[in-house]
PDB file of C-alpha atoms in Angstrom:
ATOM      1  CA  MET A   1      38.334  93.629 -49.148  1.00 55.00           C
ATOM      2  CA  THR A   2      38.865  90.279 -50.731  1.00 61.00           C
ATOM      3  CA  ALA A   3      41.255  89.668 -53.579  1.00 63.00           C
ATOM      4  CA  PRO A   4      39.622  89.172 -56.999  1.00 65.00           C
ATOM      5  CA  ILE A   5      39.394  85.565 -58.218  1.00 61.00           C
ATOM      6  CA  PRO A   6      41.876  85.017 -61.054  1.00 61.00           C
ATOM      7  CA  ARG A   7      40.338  84.136 -64.409  1.00 64.00           C
ATOM      8  CA  ASP A   8      42.940  81.561 -65.378  1.00 62.00           C
ATOM      9  CA  ILE A   9      43.640  78.866 -62.796  1.00 59.00           C
ATOM     10  CA  PRO A  10      46.591  76.625 -63.677  1.00 61.00           C
ATOM     11  CA  ASP A  11      45.978  72.870 -63.889  1.00 62.00           C
ATOM     12  CA  LEU A  12      47.125  70.992 -60.811  1.00 60.00           C
ATOM     13  CA  PRO A  13      49.367  67.952 -61.345  1.00 65.00           C
ATOM     14  CA  ALA A  14      47.715  64.556 -61.045  1.00 62.00           C
ATOM     15  CA  ILE A  15      48.171  62.779 -57.739  1.00 61.00           C
ATOM     16  CA  PRO A  16      50.048  59.535 -58.335  1.00 64.00           C
ATOM     17  CA  ARG A  17      48.300  56.319 -57.233  1.00 62.00           C
ATOM     18  CA  THR A  18      50.175  54.827 -54.313  1.00 58.00           C
ATOM     19  CA  HIS A  19      48.166  51.633 -53.937  1.00 56.00           C
ATOM     20  CA  ALA A  20      45.796  49.470 -55.911  1.00 58.00           C
ATOM     21  CA  LEU A  21      42.118  49.505 -55.192  1.00 55.00           C
ATOM     22  CA  LEU A  22      41.015  46.588 -53.034  1.00 57.00           C
ATOM     23  CA  LEU A  23      38.055  44.543 -54.140  1.00 58.00           C
ATOM     24  CA  SER A  24      35.409  43.949 -51.528  1.00 54.00           C
ATOM     25  CA  SER A  25      32.660  41.368 -51.530  1.00 56.00           C
ATOM     26  CA  VAL A  26      29.227  41.879 -50.040  1.00 52.00           C
ATOM     27  CA  PRO A  27      27.531  38.755 -48.651  1.00 54.00           C
ATOM     28  CA  ALA A  28      24.197  37.854 -50.169  1.00 51.00           C
ATOM     29  CA  SER A  29      22.555  38.096 -46.757  1.00 50.00           C
ATOM     30  CA  ALA A  30      23.338  41.826 -46.683  1.00 48.00           C
ATOM     31  CA  VAL A  31      21.273  42.384 -49.853  1.00 49.00           C
ATOM     32  CA  VAL A  32      18.702  39.600 -49.879  1.00 50.00           C
ATOM     33  CA  THR A  33      16.521  39.038 -46.853  1.00 57.00           C
ATOM     34  CA  PRO A  34      16.851  35.413 -45.615  1.00 66.00           C
ATOM     35  CA  ALA A  35      13.717  33.368 -46.175  1.00 78.00           C
ATOM     36  CA  ARG A  36      12.172  30.725 -43.956  1.00 81.00           C
ATOM     37  CA  ARG A  37      12.373  27.162 -45.252  1.00 87.00           C
ATOM     38  CA  PRO A  38       9.751  25.221 -43.308  1.00 86.00           C
ATOM     39  CA  LEU A  39       9.881  22.156 -45.580  1.00 90.00           C
ATOM     40  CA  ALA A  40      13.647  21.828 -45.144  1.00 88.00           C
ATOM     41  CA  ALA A  41      13.232  22.267 -41.390  1.00 92.00           C
ATOM     42  CA  VAL A  42      10.638  19.483 -41.175  1.00 94.00           C
ATOM     43  CA  LEU A  43      12.683  17.085 -43.312  1.00 94.00           C
ATOM     44  CA  ARG A  44      15.761  17.732 -41.214  1.00 94.00           C
ATOM     45  CA  LEU A  45      13.790  17.087 -38.048  1.00 95.00           C
ATOM     46  CA  LEU A  46      12.830  13.717 -39.531  1.00 96.00           C
ATOM     47  CA  LEU A  47      16.497  13.019 -40.340  1.00 95.00           C
ATOM     48  CA  ALA A  48      17.564  13.914 -36.824  1.00 96.00           C
ATOM     49  CA  GLY A  49      14.755  11.769 -35.425  1.00 96.00           C
ATOM     50  CA  THR A  50      15.924   8.795 -37.481  1.00 96.00           C
ATOM     51  CA  ALA A  51      19.472   9.131 -36.173  1.00 96.00           C
ATOM     52  CA  ILE A  52      18.269   9.559 -32.593  1.00 96.00           C
ATOM     53  CA  ALA A  53      15.970   6.527 -32.905  1.00 96.00           C
ATOM     54  CA  GLY A  54      18.800   4.302 -34.131  1.00 95.00           C
ATOM     55  CA  VAL A  55      21.188   5.462 -31.407  1.00 96.00           C
ATOM     56  CA  THR A  56      18.572   5.162 -28.655  1.00 96.00           C
ATOM     57  CA  LEU A  57      17.626   1.662 -29.750  1.00 95.00           C
ATOM     58  CA  ALA A  58      21.287   0.644 -29.779  1.00 94.00           C
ATOM     59  CA  PHE A  59      21.748   1.952 -26.232  1.00 95.00           C
ATOM     60  CA  LEU A  60      18.717  -0.017 -25.044  1.00 93.00           C
ATOM     61  CA  LEU A  61      19.890  -3.257 -26.655  1.00 91.00           C
ATOM     62  CA  GLY A  62      23.607  -3.225 -25.827  1.00 87.00           C
ATOM     63  CA  SER A  63      26.112  -2.078 -23.252  1.00 89.00           C
ATOM     64  CA  PRO A  64      25.946   1.741 -23.289  1.00 91.00           C
ATOM     65  CA  LEU A  65      29.708   2.257 -22.946  1.00 91.00           C
ATOM     66  CA  ARG A  66      30.526  -0.225 -25.678  1.00 91.00           C
ATOM     67  CA  VAL A  67      27.798   1.115 -27.965  1.00 93.00           C
ATOM     68  CA  LEU A  68      28.999   4.686 -27.475  1.00 94.00           C
ATOM     69  CA  SER A  69      32.552   3.619 -28.377  1.00 93.00           C
ATOM     70  CA  HIS A  70      31.584   2.840 -31.979  1.00 95.00           C
ATOM     71  CA  PHE A  71      32.405   5.324 -34.725  1.00 95.00           C
ATOM     72  CA  ALA A  72      28.959   4.734 -36.221  1.00 95.00           C
ATOM     73  CA  ILE A  73      27.199   5.781 -33.024  1.00 96.00           C
ATOM     74  CA  GLN A  74      29.345   8.872 -32.550  1.00 96.00           C
ATOM     75  CA  SER A  75      28.851   9.965 -36.162  1.00 97.00           C
ATOM     76  CA  ASN A  76      25.074   9.506 -35.861  1.00 97.00           C
ATOM     77  CA  ILE A  77      25.001  11.583 -32.656  1.00 97.00           C
ATOM     78  CA  LEU A  78      26.993  14.363 -34.329  1.00 97.00           C
ATOM     79  CA  LEU A  79      24.717  14.294 -37.355  1.00 97.00           C
ATOM     80  CA  ALA A  80      21.610  14.486 -35.158  1.00 97.00           C
ATOM     81  CA  LEU A  81      22.910  17.545 -33.293  1.00 97.00           C
ATOM     82  CA  VAL A  82      24.022  19.333 -36.466  1.00 96.00           C
ATOM     83  CA  THR A  83      20.752  18.529 -38.239  1.00 96.00           C
ATOM     84  CA  LEU A  84      18.667  19.817 -35.324  1.00 96.00           C
ATOM     85  CA  LEU A  85      20.568  23.108 -35.405  1.00 95.00           C
ATOM     86  CA  SER A  86      20.184  23.296 -39.181  1.00 94.00           C
ATOM     87  CA  ALA A  87      16.437  22.672 -38.883  1.00 94.00           C
ATOM     88  CA  ARG A  88      16.080  25.476 -36.357  1.00 93.00           C
ATOM     89  CA  ARG A  89      17.958  27.890 -38.585  1.00 91.00           C
ATOM     90  CA  ALA A  90      15.888  26.937 -41.623  1.00 89.00           C
ATOM     91  CA  TRP A  91      12.667  27.463 -39.643  1.00 91.00           C
ATOM     92  CA  THR A  92      13.705  30.855 -38.253  1.00 91.00           C
ATOM     93  CA  ALA A  93      15.273  32.186 -41.491  1.00 84.00           C
ATOM     94  CA  ARG A  94      18.749  32.431 -40.026  1.00 88.00           C
ATOM     95  CA  ARG A  95      22.010  31.908 -41.849  1.00 90.00           C
ATOM     96  CA  PRO A  96      22.941  28.221 -42.319  1.00 88.00           C
ATOM     97  CA  LEU A  97      25.572  26.528 -40.194  1.00 92.00           C
ATOM     98  CA  PRO A  98      29.193  26.746 -41.385  1.00 94.00           C
ATOM     99  CA  ALA A  99      30.025  24.244 -44.111  1.00 93.00           C
ATOM    100  CA  ALA A 100      33.032  23.115 -42.099  1.00 94.00           C
ATOM    101  CA  LEU A 101      30.638  21.682 -39.488  1.00 95.00           C
ATOM    102  CA  THR A 102      27.930  20.319 -41.767  1.00 95.00           C
ATOM    103  CA  GLY A 103      30.534  18.877 -44.132  1.00 95.00           C
ATOM    104  CA  ALA A 104      32.256  17.067 -41.273  1.00 96.00           C
ATOM    105  CA  ALA A 105      28.978  15.520 -40.100  1.00 97.00           C
ATOM    106  CA  LEU A 106      28.169  14.446 -43.661  1.00 97.00           C
ATOM    107  CA  LEU A 107      31.631  12.943 -44.184  1.00 97.00           C
ATOM    108  CA  TYR A 108      31.624  10.933 -40.957  1.00 97.00           C
ATOM    109  CA  VAL A 109      28.154   9.460 -41.437  1.00 97.00           C
ATOM    110  CA  THR A 110      29.002   8.651 -45.070  1.00 97.00           C
ATOM    111  CA  ILE A 111      32.114   6.826 -43.833  1.00 97.00           C
ATOM    112  CA  THR A 112      29.845   4.905 -41.456  1.00 96.00           C
ATOM    113  CA  GLY A 113      27.634   3.688 -44.271  1.00 95.00           C
ATOM    114  CA  LEU A 114      30.416   2.879 -46.737  1.00 95.00           C
ATOM    115  CA  VAL A 115      32.634   1.031 -44.247  1.00 95.00           C
ATOM    116  CA  TYR A 116      29.727  -1.071 -43.035  1.00 94.00           C
ATOM    117  CA  HIS A 117      28.475  -2.088 -46.465  1.00 93.00           C
ATOM    118  CA  LEU A 118      31.895  -2.531 -48.088  1.00 92.00           C
ATOM    119  CA  LEU A 119      33.936  -4.053 -45.253  1.00 91.00           C
ATOM    120  CA  LEU A 120      31.710  -5.371 -42.470  1.00 90.00           C
ATOM    121  CA  THR A 121      28.726  -7.097 -43.997  1.00 86.00           C
ATOM    122  CA  ASP A 122      30.646 -10.127 -45.328  1.00 76.00           C
ATOM    123  CA  THR A 123      32.948 -10.744 -42.363  1.00 71.00           C
ATOM    124  CA  ALA A 124      33.244 -14.215 -40.822  1.00 67.00           C
ATOM    125  CA  VAL A 125      32.150 -12.900 -37.430  1.00 69.00           C
ATOM    126  CA  PRO A 126      28.831 -11.009 -37.754  1.00 76.00           C
ATOM    127  CA  PHE A 127      29.291  -7.318 -37.005  1.00 84.00           C
ATOM    128  CA  SER A 128      26.912  -5.529 -34.660  1.00 84.00           C
ATOM    129  CA  VAL A 129      27.146  -2.427 -32.490  1.00 88.00           C
ATOM    130  CA  THR A 130      24.838  -4.007 -29.921  1.00 84.00           C
ATOM    131  CA  SER A 131      26.196  -7.563 -29.633  1.00 76.00           C
ATOM    132  CA  THR A 132      29.622  -9.212 -29.737  1.00 66.00           C
ATOM    133  CA  THR A 133      28.787 -12.886 -30.249  1.00 68.00           C
ATOM    134  CA  THR A 134      25.632 -13.333 -32.341  1.00 68.00           C
ATOM    135  CA  ALA A 135      24.432 -12.076 -35.685  1.00 71.00           C
ATOM    136  CA  PRO A 136      22.023  -9.142 -35.402  1.00 73.00           C
ATOM    137  CA  THR A 137      18.369 -10.131 -35.636  1.00 77.00           C
ATOM    138  CA  GLY A 138      15.077  -8.512 -34.713  1.00 86.00           C
ATOM    139  CA  TRP A 139      15.489  -5.138 -33.049  1.00 88.00           C
ATOM    140  CA  HIS A 140      19.282  -5.477 -33.235  1.00 89.00           C
ATOM    141  CA  MET A 141      18.988  -5.575 -37.020  1.00 89.00           C
ATOM    142  CA  VAL A 142      16.609  -2.618 -36.998  1.00 92.00           C
ATOM    143  CA  ALA A 143      19.081  -0.555 -34.981  1.00 92.00           C
ATOM    144  CA  GLY A 144      21.946  -1.528 -37.288  1.00 91.00           C
ATOM    145  CA  THR A 145      19.926  -0.679 -40.388  1.00 93.00           C
ATOM    146  CA  LEU A 146      18.955   2.741 -39.059  1.00 95.00           C
ATOM    147  CA  ILE A 147      22.519   3.572 -38.036  1.00 95.00           C
ATOM    148  CA  HIS A 148      24.427   2.184 -41.015  1.00 95.00           C
ATOM    149  CA  THR A 149      21.994   2.526 -43.916  1.00 95.00           C
ATOM    150  CA  VAL A 150      18.952   4.741 -43.439  1.00 96.00           C
ATOM    151  CA  THR A 151      20.612   7.677 -41.695  1.00 97.00           C
ATOM    152  CA  PRO A 152      23.672   7.906 -44.009  1.00 97.00           C
ATOM    153  CA  ALA A 153      21.474   7.690 -47.110  1.00 96.00           C
ATOM    154  CA  ALA A 154      19.097  10.352 -45.770  1.00 96.00           C
ATOM    155  CA  ALA A 155      22.025  12.622 -44.891  1.00 96.00           C
ATOM    156  CA  VAL A 156      23.363  12.415 -48.446  1.00 96.00           C
ATOM    157  CA  LEU A 157      19.911  13.210 -49.853  1.00 96.00           C
ATOM    158  CA  ASP A 158      19.610  16.188 -47.498  1.00 95.00           C
ATOM    159  CA  TRP A 159      22.949  17.473 -48.780  1.00 94.00           C
ATOM    160  CA  LEU A 160      22.022  16.963 -52.445  1.00 93.00           C
ATOM    161  CA  LEU A 161      18.442  18.260 -52.320  1.00 92.00           C
ATOM    162  CA  LEU A 162      18.262  20.823 -49.501  1.00 90.00           C
ATOM    163  CA  THR A 163      21.714  22.405 -49.302  1.00 91.00           C
ATOM    164  CA  PRO A 164      23.087  25.096 -51.637  1.00 90.00           C
ATOM    165  CA  PRO A 165      26.298  24.040 -53.423  1.00 92.00           C
ATOM    166  CA  GLY A 166      29.761  25.561 -53.393  1.00 90.00           C
ATOM    167  CA  ARG A 167      30.068  26.053 -49.627  1.00 91.00           C
ATOM    168  CA  MET A 168      32.692  23.396 -48.808  1.00 93.00           C
ATOM    169  CA  ARG A 169      36.381  24.265 -49.008  1.00 93.00           C
ATOM    170  CA  LEU A 170      39.216  21.929 -49.944  1.00 93.00           C
ATOM    171  CA  ARG A 171      41.382  23.103 -47.056  1.00 92.00           C
ATOM    172  CA  ARG A 172      38.829  21.592 -44.653  1.00 93.00           C
ATOM    173  CA  ALA A 173      39.467  18.063 -45.937  1.00 95.00           C
ATOM    174  CA  ALA A 174      42.678  17.738 -43.919  1.00 94.00           C
ATOM    175  CA  THR A 175      41.005  19.207 -40.818  1.00 95.00           C
ATOM    176  CA  TRP A 176      38.210  16.659 -41.047  1.00 96.00           C
ATOM    177  CA  MET A 177      40.804  13.874 -40.732  1.00 96.00           C
ATOM    178  CA  ILE A 178      41.618  14.827 -37.132  1.00 95.00           C
ATOM    179  CA  TYR A 179      38.642  12.935 -35.759  1.00 96.00           C
ATOM    180  CA  PRO A 180      39.239   9.613 -37.617  1.00 95.00           C
ATOM    181  CA  VAL A 181      42.910   9.637 -36.576  1.00 94.00           C
ATOM    182  CA  SER A 182      41.929  10.372 -32.986  1.00 95.00           C
ATOM    183  CA  TYR A 183      39.376   7.577 -33.113  1.00 95.00           C
ATOM    184  CA  LEU A 184      42.055   5.103 -34.233  1.00 92.00           C
ATOM    185  CA  ALA A 185      44.187   6.068 -31.236  1.00 92.00           C
ATOM    186  CA  PHE A 186      41.131   5.666 -28.994  1.00 93.00           C
ATOM    187  CA  CYS A 187      40.415   2.162 -30.353  1.00 91.00           C
ATOM    188  CA  LEU A 188      43.972   0.966 -29.756  1.00 89.00           C
ATOM    189  CA  ALA A 189      44.129   2.537 -26.287  1.00 90.00           C
ATOM    190  CA  ARG A 190      40.747   1.073 -25.344  1.00 91.00           C
ATOM    191  CA  ALA A 191      41.885  -2.412 -26.323  1.00 88.00           C
ATOM    192  CA  GLN A 192      44.878  -2.164 -23.962  1.00 88.00           C
ATOM    193  CA  LEU A 193      42.505  -1.676 -21.028  1.00 88.00           C
ATOM    194  CA  ILE A 194      40.531  -4.858 -21.814  1.00 87.00           C
ATOM    195  CA  PRO A 195      41.937  -8.338 -21.063  1.00 87.00           C
ATOM    196  CA  ALA A 196      43.165 -10.312 -24.080  1.00 84.00           C
ATOM    197  CA  GLY A 197      40.631 -12.739 -25.490  1.00 78.00           C
ATOM    198  CA  THR A 198      37.611 -10.745 -24.347  1.00 82.00           C
ATOM    199  CA  PRO A 199      34.888 -10.672 -27.052  1.00 80.00           C
ATOM    200  CA  GLY A 200      34.574  -7.209 -28.548  1.00 80.00           C
ATOM    201  CA  ARG A 201      37.996  -6.086 -27.360  1.00 85.00           C
ATOM    202  CA  TYR A 202      38.574  -4.543 -30.779  1.00 87.00           C
ATOM    203  CA  LEU A 203      35.501  -2.762 -32.082  1.00 89.00           C
ATOM    204  CA  TYR A 204      36.306  -3.309 -35.761  1.00 90.00           C
ATOM    205  CA  PRO A 205      37.942  -6.435 -37.251  1.00 88.00           C
ATOM    206  CA  PHE A 206      40.425  -4.527 -39.414  1.00 89.00           C
ATOM    207  CA  PHE A 207      41.910  -3.002 -36.224  1.00 89.00           C
ATOM    208  CA  ASP A 208      42.204  -6.382 -34.465  1.00 87.00           C
ATOM    209  CA  VAL A 209      45.837  -6.559 -33.348  1.00 86.00           C
ATOM    210  CA  GLU A 210      45.350  -9.999 -31.772  1.00 85.00           C
ATOM    211  CA  ALA A 211      44.298 -11.505 -35.090  1.00 82.00           C
ATOM    212  CA  HIS A 212      46.534  -9.570 -37.491  1.00 82.00           C
ATOM    213  CA  GLY A 213      49.333  -7.927 -35.493  1.00 86.00           C
ATOM    214  CA  TYR A 214      50.172  -4.245 -35.192  1.00 87.00           C
ATOM    215  CA  LYS A 215      51.820  -4.065 -38.612  1.00 89.00           C
ATOM    216  CA  HIS A 216      48.738  -5.299 -40.442  1.00 91.00           C
ATOM    217  CA  ALA A 217      46.330  -3.262 -38.300  1.00 89.00           C
ATOM    218  CA  LEU A 218      48.283  -0.032 -38.837  1.00 91.00           C
ATOM    219  CA  ALA A 219      48.515  -0.753 -42.558  1.00 93.00           C
ATOM    220  CA  ASN A 220      44.729  -1.099 -42.638  1.00 91.00           C
ATOM    221  CA  ALA A 221      44.413   2.170 -40.731  1.00 92.00           C
ATOM    222  CA  LEU A 222      46.688   3.927 -43.239  1.00 93.00           C
ATOM    223  CA  LEU A 223      44.713   2.660 -46.219  1.00 95.00           C
ATOM    224  CA  LEU A 224      41.445   3.653 -44.597  1.00 94.00           C
ATOM    225  CA  GLY A 225      42.811   7.089 -43.743  1.00 94.00           C
ATOM    226  CA  LEU A 226      43.837   7.696 -47.358  1.00 95.00           C
ATOM    227  CA  ALA A 227      40.439   6.482 -48.546  1.00 96.00           C
ATOM    228  CA  PHE A 228      38.672   8.797 -46.093  1.00 96.00           C
ATOM    229  CA  TYR A 229      40.722  11.782 -47.257  1.00 97.00           C
ATOM    230  CA  ALA A 230      39.941  10.935 -50.879  1.00 97.00           C
ATOM    231  CA  LEU A 231      36.260  10.756 -49.962  1.00 96.00           C
ATOM    232  CA  ALA A 232      36.472  14.189 -48.314  1.00 96.00           C
ATOM    233  CA  VAL A 233      38.088  15.659 -51.449  1.00 96.00           C
ATOM    234  CA  LEU A 234      35.418  14.002 -53.589  1.00 96.00           C
ATOM    235  CA  LEU A 235      32.630  15.516 -51.482  1.00 96.00           C
ATOM    236  CA  VAL A 236      34.170  18.978 -51.858  1.00 96.00           C
ATOM    237  CA  ALA A 237      34.500  18.523 -55.626  1.00 96.00           C
ATOM    238  CA  LEU A 238      30.916  17.304 -55.958  1.00 95.00           C
ATOM    239  CA  ASP A 239      29.714  20.188 -53.800  1.00 94.00           C
ATOM    240  CA  HIS A 240      31.132  22.654 -56.321  1.00 93.00           C
ATOM    241  CA  ALA A 241      30.004  20.706 -59.399  1.00 92.00           C
ATOM    242  CA  ARG A 242      26.418  19.847 -58.491  1.00 92.00           C
ATOM    243  CA  PRO A 243      23.496  22.113 -59.451  1.00 91.00           C
ATOM    244  CA  ASN A 244      21.748  24.320 -56.941  1.00 88.00           C
ATOM    245  CA  PRO A 245      18.566  22.540 -55.797  1.00 83.00           C
ATOM    246  CA  ILE A 246      17.108  25.602 -54.076  1.00 75.00           C
ATOM    247  CA  SER A 247      18.022  28.312 -56.560  1.00 67.00           C
ATOM    248  CA  HIS A 248      15.503  31.082 -56.900  1.00 53.00           C
ATOM    249  CA  ARG A 249      15.528  34.686 -58.006  1.00 44.00           C
ATOM    250  CA  ALA A 250      15.396  36.821 -54.900  1.00 43.00           C
ATOM    251  CA  LYS A 251      13.535  40.118 -54.877  1.00 46.00           C
ATOM    252  CA  THR A 252      15.978  42.878 -54.021  1.00 45.00           C
ATOM    253  CA  GLY A 253      13.663  45.863 -54.605  1.00 45.00           C
ATOM    254  CA  PHE A 254      15.408  47.194 -57.713  1.00 44.00           C
ATOM    255  CA  ARG A 255      16.223  46.083 -61.219  1.00 48.00           C
ATOM    256  CA  LEU A 256      19.200  47.060 -63.299  1.00 50.00           C
ATOM    257  CA  GLY A 257      18.334  48.624 -66.636  1.00 49.00           C
ATOM    258  CA  PRO A 258      20.139  48.067 -69.934  1.00 50.00           C
ATOM    259  CA  PRO A 259      23.282  50.137 -70.538  1.00 51.00           C
ATOM    260  CA  VAL A 260      22.795  53.478 -72.276  1.00 49.00           C
ATOM    261  CA  GLY A 261      24.634  54.207 -75.498  1.00 44.00           C
TER     262      GLY A 261
END
């Protein structure tokens, strides 16, 4: 026989809370099905093609090793690779590339455009990635325009018009500076391997130790580094302040009703 169930059951004491509840976030991709973006994919293919065309033309017109040594060429190559991957992901409805990678490519190609137009266009010695002695004309000018003007401007438009905002993080700004600092060390080391007086020994006039000395060249590098970091911080701030160009109301299959009571 079983014992009868008592009519009055005493209240059990409340269990004390030993830890706070942890908040968890669910990514949007877990709720909303990613959508294909064929227009963005096509436009990014055009951007990558522009960068590749400028780089290829520069290689055909100048010494390949010297051309490849330029920051502008390296930043255009990086942008082309990143943009091709982004185009593929937009076409196949996959998650976008990490903002740490796309932001770095955007920063470096923006530096390329700003440095050229602010510091290199009015120099006494004409600047060109394909020639060391003469001003760029003809196809040399076309290559320079694609690399220093068209591609950077198109990359900024891609970021403003085809990329959702708020993905960049401020902590990445310092990480993005590793490449410019490494490039400065590369420029100075490269110059030591080339005989003094050789045209094009220093790729950029503000790093020319022969003309200005190490003190002046390093001071220029410091000022440029601070300006580049400020530009990276500005890009992050603008990324969080700009409106969303591709905002749309996704269909999740349910709709919340108004509260009752």
